[in-house]
């Protein structure tokens, strides 16, 4: 069975602070995919990143960076110099090896509030 | 731009009614999914389909059924709506390959009274 845990239910920061959202996963598959999604107040889930289990290289995209550590089964997400527009619910998710018919399992989500 | 469209943004239905939630994607994706989202529980998978007329149960299929007669359309059916099915329902599609994520619709907030 797959499981994703986001231990931080809510995080509140002041603008320009750096913030890290934690994600820990469980799976028996040797091949799997990890995702992060953003859900702003409008409700639509926005895809941020997909990472496969064979690629442990960290990724940076502008103010966003992701740290994948297989040894600790973690896929953490850092926002540098946070902005008010980053306020949203962020979901970490995991899917299995089959690219077709593979379900996406979500964590409970972390509500990030960035205050001006 | 890829698009997943859910027919209604808000719905209010009465207990016992049969409810249809429609989802259409224009990306020719094989895989389509229905999730429900509840506070503190994240998104939970109800049903998914990896081909026309094919379906698989997710984690919480009880009280729901689905229909996929055409590749672009995936319908979620609440056979007899109950108040505990009040929730946000999200549809998603996925091509089955490549480097992209799942594309989600805007969601349908269903209230059963």
Coordinates of C-alpha atoms in Angstrom, one line a residue:
Chain A
X1 CA 0.0 0.0 0.0
X2 CA 1.1 3.5 -0.6
X3 CA 1.0 6.3 1.9
X4 CA 2.0 10.0 1.9
X5 CA 2.3 12.0 5.1
X6 CA 2.5 15.7 5.4
X7 CA 2.9 16.3 9.1
X8 CA 2.5 20.1 8.9
X9 CA -1.2 20.9 8.7
X10 CA -0.7 24.7 8.7
X11 CA 2.3 27.0 8.3
X12 CA 2.3 30.7 8.7
X13 CA 5.2 32.9 7.6
X14 CA 5.9 36.5 6.9
X15 CA 6.7 37.6 3.4
X16 CA 10.3 37.0 2.3
X17 CA 10.9 34.2 4.7
X18 CA 12.0 30.9 3.4
X19 CA 9.7 28.0 4.1
X20 CA 10.0 24.2 3.8
X21 CA 7.1 21.9 3.4
X22 CA 7.8 18.3 4.5
X23 CA 6.6 15.2 2.7
X24 CA 7.3 11.6 3.7
X25 CA 6.1 8.6 1.7
X26 CA 5.8 4.9 2.0
X27 CA 5.7 2.4 -0.9
X28 CA 6.8 -1.1 -1.7
X29 CA 7.4 -0.2 -5.4
X30 CA 11.0 0.2 -6.6
X31 CA 9.8 2.5 -9.4
X32 CA 7.5 5.3 -8.4
X33 CA 6.7 8.9 -9.0
X34 CA 6.4 11.8 -6.6
X35 CA 4.5 15.0 -7.2
X36 CA 3.8 18.4 -5.7
X37 CA 0.6 20.3 -6.4
X38 CA -0.6 23.8 -5.3
X39 CA -4.2 24.5 -4.6
X40 CA -4.9 28.3 -4.4
X41 CA -8.1 29.6 -3.0
X42 CA -9.7 29.3 -6.4
X43 CA -9.6 25.5 -5.9
X44 CA -8.0 24.2 -9.0
X45 CA -5.0 22.0 -8.4
X46 CA -1.9 23.2 -10.2
X47 CA 0.9 20.8 -11.1
X48 CA 4.3 21.9 -9.8
X49 CA 6.7 19.0 -10.3
X50 CA 7.0 15.3 -11.0
X51 CA 10.0 13.3 -10.0
X52 CA 10.8 9.6 -10.7
X53 CA 12.4 7.4 -8.1
X54 CA 15.6 6.9 -10.1
X55 CA 16.3 10.6 -10.2
X56 CA 17.5 11.9 -6.8
X57 CA 19.0 15.1 -8.2
X58 CA 17.5 18.1 -6.5
X59 CA 15.6 20.5 -8.6
X60 CA 15.3 24.3 -8.6
X61 CA 12.7 26.3 -10.5
X62 CA 12.9 30.0 -9.6
X63 CA 12.0 30.4 -6.0
X64 CA 11.0 26.8 -5.7
X65 CA 13.3 23.9 -4.9
X66 CA 12.7 20.2 -4.1
X67 CA 14.9 17.9 -2.1
X68 CA 14.4 14.2 -2.8
X69 CA 16.0 11.8 -0.4
X70 CA 15.3 8.1 -1.0
X71 CA 17.2 7.1 2.1
X72 CA 14.7 8.9 4.3
X73 CA 11.7 8.5 1.9
X74 CA 11.2 12.2 1.8
X75 CA 10.4 14.7 -0.9
X76 CA 10.5 18.2 0.7
X77 CA 9.6 21.4 -1.0
X78 CA 11.2 24.8 -0.2
X79 CA 9.9 28.2 -1.2
X80 CA 12.6 30.9 -1.0
X81 CA 11.7 34.5 -0.3
X82 CA 8.0 33.6 0.1
X83 CA 5.3 36.0 -1.3
X84 CA 1.7 36.5 -0.5
X85 CA 0.7 34.8 -3.8
X86 CA 2.3 31.6 -2.5
X87 CA -0.5 31.3 0.0
X88 CA -2.3 28.0 -0.8
X89 CA -2.7 24.4 0.2
X90 CA 0.2 22.3 -1.1
X91 CA -0.2 18.6 -1.7
X92 CA 2.5 16.0 -2.0
X93 CA 1.5 12.9 -4.0
X94 CA 2.8 9.5 -5.0
X95 CA 2.0 7.1 -7.9
X96 CA 3.2 3.6 -8.7
X97 CA 5.2 2.2 -11.6
X98 CA 2.5 1.8 -14.1
X99 CA 2.2 4.9 -16.1
X100 CA -1.2 3.8 -17.3
X101 CA -3.9 3.0 -14.7
X102 CA -1.7 4.1 -11.8
X103 CA -3.5 5.8 -9.0
X104 CA -2.2 9.0 -7.4
X105 CA -2.1 8.9 -3.6
X106 CA -2.2 12.3 -1.9
X107 CA -1.0 13.5 1.5
X108 CA -3.4 15.5 3.7
X109 CA -2.0 18.8 2.5
X110 CA -0.3 21.8 4.1
X111 CA -2.0 25.1 4.3
X112 CA 0.6 27.8 3.8
X113 CA -0.2 31.4 4.7
X114 CA 2.2 34.1 3.8
X115 CA 1.5 37.4 5.6
X116 CA 2.6 40.7 4.2
Chain B
X1 CA -3.6 24.5 -23.2
X2 CA -4.8 21.2 -21.8
X3 CA -8.2 21.3 -20.1
X4 CA -10.3 19.3 -17.8
X5 CA -13.8 20.6 -17.5
X6 CA -16.3 19.8 -14.8
X7 CA -19.8 20.7 -15.7
X8 CA -20.9 22.3 -12.5
X9 CA -18.9 24.4 -10.0
X10 CA -21.6 24.2 -7.3
X11 CA -24.5 21.8 -6.8
X12 CA -27.1 21.4 -4.2
X13 CA -29.1 18.1 -4.1
X14 CA -31.6 16.4 -1.8
X15 CA -30.9 13.2 0.1
X16 CA -31.9 10.2 -2.0
X17 CA -31.5 11.9 -5.4
X18 CA -29.4 10.4 -8.1
X19 CA -26.6 12.8 -8.9
X20 CA -24.4 12.9 -12.0
X21 CA -21.1 14.7 -12.0
X22 CA -19.6 15.2 -15.5
X23 CA -16.0 15.6 -16.5
X24 CA -14.6 16.2 -20.0
X25 CA -11.0 16.4 -21.1
X26 CA -9.7 17.6 -24.4
X27 CA -6.3 16.0 -24.3
X28 CA -7.0 12.5 -25.6
X29 CA -5.8 11.1 -22.2
X30 CA -6.3 7.4 -21.5
X31 CA -6.6 7.8 -17.7
X32 CA -9.2 9.6 -15.8
X33 CA -9.9 9.9 -12.1
X34 CA -12.5 11.0 -9.6
X35 CA -11.3 12.2 -6.2
X36 CA -13.2 13.8 -3.3
X37 CA -11.5 16.4 -1.1
X38 CA -12.4 16.9 2.6
X39 CA -10.7 19.0 5.2
X40 CA -7.9 17.2 7.0
X41 CA -8.2 14.1 4.7
X42 CA -6.6 15.4 1.6
X43 CA -7.8 13.9 -1.7
X44 CA -9.2 10.4 -1.7
X45 CA -9.6 8.3 -4.9
X46 CA -13.1 7.2 -5.6
X47 CA -12.8 5.5 -9.0
X48 CA -10.5 5.7 -12.0
X49 CA -10.6 4.6 -15.6
X50 CA -7.6 3.7 -17.8
X51 CA -9.6 3.1 -21.0
X52 CA -13.1 3.5 -22.5
X53 CA -15.5 1.2 -20.6
X54 CA -12.8 0.2 -18.1
X55 CA -13.0 1.2 -14.5
X56 CA -11.3 0.4 -11.2
X57 CA -12.3 1.1 -7.7
X58 CA -10.3 3.5 -5.7
X59 CA -10.1 3.8 -1.9
X60 CA -13.6 4.9 -1.2
X61 CA -16.0 3.6 -4.0
X62 CA -19.0 2.9 -1.7
X63 CA -22.1 4.8 -2.7
X64 CA -20.6 5.8 -6.1
X65 CA -20.4 4.4 -9.6
X66 CA -18.8 5.7 -12.8
X67 CA -19.4 5.6 -16.5
X68 CA -16.9 6.0 -19.4
X69 CA -18.6 5.5 -22.7
X70 CA -16.2 7.9 -24.6
X71 CA -12.6 8.6 -24.1
X72 CA -13.1 12.2 -23.3
X73 CA -15.9 11.9 -20.7
X74 CA -15.9 10.3 -17.3
X75 CA -19.0 10.6 -15.2
X76 CA -19.4 10.0 -11.5
X77 CA -22.8 8.9 -10.3
X78 CA -24.1 9.1 -6.7
X79 CA -26.9 6.4 -6.8
X80 CA -28.7 7.8 -3.8
X81 CA -27.1 10.9 -2.4
X82 CA -26.5 11.1 1.3
X83 CA -25.4 14.0 3.5
X84 CA -22.0 12.4 4.1
X85 CA -21.3 12.8 0.4
X86 CA -21.3 16.5 0.8
X87 CA -17.8 17.3 -0.4
X88 CA -15.6 18.8 -3.1
X89 CA -15.2 16.5 -6.1
X90 CA -12.2 16.7 -8.4
X91 CA -11.8 15.1 -11.7
X92 CA -8.3 14.5 -13.2
X93 CA -6.8 13.1 -16.4
X94 CA -3.3 11.7 -17.2
X95 CA -1.8 10.6 -20.4
X96 CA 0.1 7.6 -19.0
X97 CA 3.5 8.7 -20.1
X98 CA 5.8 11.7 -20.3
X99 CA 7.0 14.0 -17.7
X100 CA 3.8 15.8 -16.9
X101 CA 1.5 15.5 -13.9
X102 CA -2.1 14.8 -13.7
X103 CA -4.4 17.7 -14.9
X104 CA -7.2 18.5 -12.6
X105 CA -10.6 20.2 -13.2
X106 CA -11.8 23.2 -11.1
X107 CA -13.9 20.9 -8.9
X108 CA -17.6 20.6 -8.1
X109 CA -18.7 21.5 -4.6
X110 CA -21.6 19.3 -3.9
X111 CA -23.9 19.9 -1.0
X112 CA -26.5 17.2 -0.1
X113 CA -29.3 18.5 2.1

